[in-house]
Amino acid sequence: MIDLTIFFLKYAFLGFIYLFLFWLIRMVSRDLKDKPQQVSKTEKHPNKRAGLVLELSPGLVGPKHFSVTGETTIGRSPRNKIKINDDAASYFHAKIFSHNGGFLLEDMGSTNGTFLNGQLVKERLPLQSGYQVTIGRSRFLFTEK
């Protein structure tokens, strides 16, 4: 009787191993499948350009121009595409990214918040040319051509 139980347990365990391997291979193959790349409208229209003009910031002498492409992060960390020298800004404060032919602004959980035209950003908001983005004591003007 014990031999029959051990025999059954061996093959049940072997069956579970095969099921696990099958599941693992299926999950990996789903992840590795070539998914069609979604191209945003801004990538379809390479002539469309966006930028930020830093108008006001601690220690700023004159306006500073930045190009906005793909996903652009803003904050005090040198790992941001736009690094600002502002103690009121978080290390990773906000990001601007292209979406459906336009650009969106998102706060990245900053301490002091991100403001768009004086309103606190609580969710992703669309940007239009001429909008003001305030991060800490720094003020940017969003431009789009």
PDB file of C-alpha atoms in Angstrom, residues 38-144:
ATOM      1  CA  GLN A  38       1.796  52.376 -30.954  1.00  0.00           C
ATOM      2  CA  VAL A  39       3.123  55.549 -32.477  1.00  0.00           C
ATOM      3  CA  SER A  40       1.787  58.747 -30.993  1.00  0.00           C
ATOM      4  CA  LYS A  41       0.616  61.531 -33.273  1.00  0.00           C
ATOM      5  CA  THR A  42       3.596  63.663 -32.263  1.00  0.00           C
ATOM      6  CA  GLU A  43       5.914  60.917 -33.497  1.00  0.00           C
ATOM      7  CA  LYS A  44       3.926  60.709 -36.759  1.00  0.00           C
ATOM      8  CA  HIS A  45       4.420  64.461 -37.186  1.00  0.00           C
ATOM      9  CA  PRO A  46       8.121  65.073 -36.527  1.00  0.00           C
ATOM     10  CA  ASN A  47       7.757  68.801 -37.315  1.00  0.00           C
ATOM     11  CA  LYS A  48       5.666  69.308 -34.166  1.00  0.00           C
ATOM     12  CA  ARG A  49       8.018  70.537 -31.444  1.00  0.00           C
ATOM     13  CA  ALA A  50       7.425  71.449 -27.841  1.00  0.00           C
ATOM     14  CA  GLY A  51       9.529  73.202 -25.284  1.00  0.00           C
ATOM     15  CA  LEU A  52       9.658  74.845 -21.902  1.00  0.00           C
ATOM     16  CA  VAL A  53      11.014  78.286 -21.211  1.00  0.00           C
ATOM     17  CA  LEU A  54      12.238  78.717 -17.643  1.00  0.00           C
ATOM     18  CA  GLU A  55      11.154  82.285 -16.904  1.00  0.00           C
ATOM     19  CA  LEU A  56      11.610  82.507 -13.139  1.00  0.00           C
ATOM     20  CA  SER A  57      13.811  80.466 -10.824  1.00  0.00           C
ATOM     21  CA  PRO A  58      16.164  81.085  -7.877  1.00  0.00           C
ATOM     22  CA  GLY A  59      19.521  82.222  -9.259  1.00  0.00           C
ATOM     23  CA  LEU A  60      18.275  82.482 -12.867  1.00  0.00           C
ATOM     24  CA  VAL A  61      19.838  85.346 -14.819  1.00  0.00           C
ATOM     25  CA  GLY A  62      17.794  85.123 -18.036  1.00  0.00           C
ATOM     26  CA  PRO A  63      15.248  82.831 -19.664  1.00  0.00           C
ATOM     27  CA  LYS A  64      16.424  79.294 -20.329  1.00  0.00           C
ATOM     28  CA  HIS A  65      14.967  77.132 -23.126  1.00  0.00           C
ATOM     29  CA  PHE A  66      14.457  73.358 -22.933  1.00  0.00           C
ATOM     30  CA  SER A  67      13.240  70.945 -25.596  1.00  0.00           C
ATOM     31  CA  VAL A  68      10.426  68.538 -24.622  1.00  0.00           C
ATOM     32  CA  THR A  69      10.597  65.139 -26.318  1.00  0.00           C
ATOM     33  CA  GLY A  70       8.926  61.846 -25.437  1.00  0.00           C
ATOM     34  CA  GLU A  71       8.953  61.787 -21.657  1.00  0.00           C
ATOM     35  CA  THR A  72      10.658  64.742 -20.000  1.00  0.00           C
ATOM     36  CA  THR A  73      11.142  64.726 -16.231  1.00  0.00           C
ATOM     37  CA  ILE A  74      11.693  67.878 -14.180  1.00  0.00           C
ATOM     38  CA  GLY A  75      13.236  68.182 -10.712  1.00  0.00           C
ATOM     39  CA  ARG A  76      16.376  68.725  -8.657  1.00  0.00           C
ATOM     40  CA  SER A  77      17.997  65.376  -9.432  1.00  0.00           C
ATOM     41  CA  PRO A  78      20.698  65.365 -12.123  1.00  0.00           C
ATOM     42  CA  ARG A  79      18.942  62.289 -13.574  1.00  0.00           C
ATOM     43  CA  ASN A  80      16.071  64.502 -14.804  1.00  0.00           C
ATOM     44  CA  LYS A  81      16.054  65.780 -18.374  1.00  0.00           C
ATOM     45  CA  ILE A  82      15.378  69.238 -16.941  1.00  0.00           C
ATOM     46  CA  LYS A  83      17.318  69.851 -13.722  1.00  0.00           C
ATOM     47  CA  ILE A  84      16.329  72.909 -11.726  1.00  0.00           C
ATOM     48  CA  ASN A  85      18.212  74.454  -8.822  1.00  0.00           C
ATOM     49  CA  ASP A  86      15.191  75.069  -6.589  1.00  0.00           C
ATOM     50  CA  ASP A  87      15.017  73.883  -2.964  1.00  0.00           C
ATOM     51  CA  ALA A  88      11.195  73.970  -3.118  1.00  0.00           C
ATOM     52  CA  ALA A  89      11.204  71.375  -5.931  1.00  0.00           C
ATOM     53  CA  SER A  90      11.366  67.623  -5.311  1.00  0.00           C
ATOM     54  CA  TYR A  91      14.142  65.489  -6.779  1.00  0.00           C
ATOM     55  CA  PHE A  92      11.648  64.014  -9.274  1.00  0.00           C
ATOM     56  CA  HIS A  93       8.895  66.609  -9.272  1.00  0.00           C
ATOM     57  CA  ALA A  94       6.901  66.392 -12.512  1.00  0.00           C
ATOM     58  CA  LYS A  95       6.959  64.949 -15.994  1.00  0.00           C
ATOM     59  CA  ILE A  96       5.677  65.970 -19.403  1.00  0.00           C
ATOM     60  CA  PHE A  97       5.042  63.321 -22.034  1.00  0.00           C
ATOM     61  CA  SER A  98       3.505  63.056 -25.479  1.00  0.00           C
ATOM     62  CA  HIS A  99       0.074  61.459 -25.791  1.00  0.00           C
ATOM     63  CA  ASN A 100      -2.340  61.331 -28.755  1.00  0.00           C
ATOM     64  CA  GLY A 101      -0.769  64.213 -30.606  1.00  0.00           C
ATOM     65  CA  GLY A 102      -0.449  66.478 -27.593  1.00  0.00           C
ATOM     66  CA  PHE A 103       1.422  66.697 -24.324  1.00  0.00           C
ATOM     67  CA  LEU A 104       0.340  65.882 -20.767  1.00  0.00           C
ATOM     68  CA  LEU A 105       1.670  67.187 -17.449  1.00  0.00           C
ATOM     69  CA  GLU A 106       1.804  64.895 -14.414  1.00  0.00           C
ATOM     70  CA  ASP A 107       2.956  65.537 -10.851  1.00  0.00           C
ATOM     71  CA  MET A 108       5.238  62.726  -9.625  1.00  0.00           C
ATOM     72  CA  GLY A 109       4.138  62.824  -5.989  1.00  0.00           C
ATOM     73  CA  SER A 110       6.026  65.990  -5.146  1.00  0.00           C
ATOM     74  CA  THR A 111       5.892  67.551  -1.694  1.00  0.00           C
ATOM     75  CA  ASN A 112       4.907  71.074  -2.752  1.00  0.00           C
ATOM     76  CA  GLY A 113       2.810  70.167  -5.780  1.00  0.00           C
ATOM     77  CA  THR A 114       2.887  71.155  -9.429  1.00  0.00           C
ATOM     78  CA  PHE A 115       0.689  73.980 -10.698  1.00  0.00           C
ATOM     79  CA  LEU A 116      -0.708  74.514 -14.168  1.00  0.00           C
ATOM     80  CA  ASN A 117      -1.921  78.090 -14.711  1.00  0.00           C
ATOM     81  CA  GLY A 118      -2.183  78.495 -10.921  1.00  0.00           C
ATOM     82  CA  GLN A 119      -4.226  75.311 -10.359  1.00  0.00           C
ATOM     83  CA  LEU A 120      -2.812  72.334  -8.431  1.00  0.00           C
ATOM     84  CA  VAL A 121      -2.181  69.331 -10.707  1.00  0.00           C
ATOM     85  CA  LYS A 122      -3.902  66.273  -9.190  1.00  0.00           C
ATOM     86  CA  GLU A 123      -4.063  64.156 -12.349  1.00  0.00           C
ATOM     87  CA  ARG A 124      -2.568  64.148 -15.828  1.00  0.00           C
ATOM     88  CA  LEU A 125      -3.559  67.388 -17.534  1.00  0.00           C
ATOM     89  CA  PRO A 126      -3.182  68.412 -21.192  1.00  0.00           C
ATOM     90  CA  LEU A 127      -0.769  71.208 -22.037  1.00  0.00           C
ATOM     91  CA  GLN A 128      -1.289  73.908 -24.637  1.00  0.00           C
ATOM     92  CA  SER A 129       1.073  76.546 -25.901  1.00  0.00           C
ATOM     93  CA  GLY A 130       1.208  79.507 -23.520  1.00  0.00           C
ATOM     94  CA  TYR A 131       0.325  77.532 -20.372  1.00  0.00           C
ATOM     95  CA  GLN A 132       2.379  78.281 -17.248  1.00  0.00           C
ATOM     96  CA  VAL A 133       3.827  75.403 -15.207  1.00  0.00           C
ATOM     97  CA  THR A 134       4.982  76.244 -11.679  1.00  0.00           C
ATOM     98  CA  ILE A 135       7.309  73.888  -9.816  1.00  0.00           C
ATOM     99  CA  GLY A 136       8.461  75.126  -6.425  1.00  0.00           C
ATOM    100  CA  ARG A 137       9.582  78.732  -6.981  1.00  0.00           C
ATOM    101  CA  SER A 138      10.320  78.089 -10.665  1.00  0.00           C
ATOM    102  CA  ARG A 139       7.949  79.094 -13.451  1.00  0.00           C
ATOM    103  CA  PHE A 140       7.979  77.624 -16.949  1.00  0.00           C
ATOM    104  CA  LEU A 141       6.129  78.640 -20.096  1.00  0.00           C
ATOM    105  CA  PHE A 142       5.057  75.719 -22.302  1.00  0.00           C
ATOM    106  CA  THR A 143       5.534  76.327 -26.041  1.00  0.00           C
ATOM    107  CA  GLU A 144       4.418  74.210 -28.971  1.00  0.00           C
TER     108      GLU A 144
END
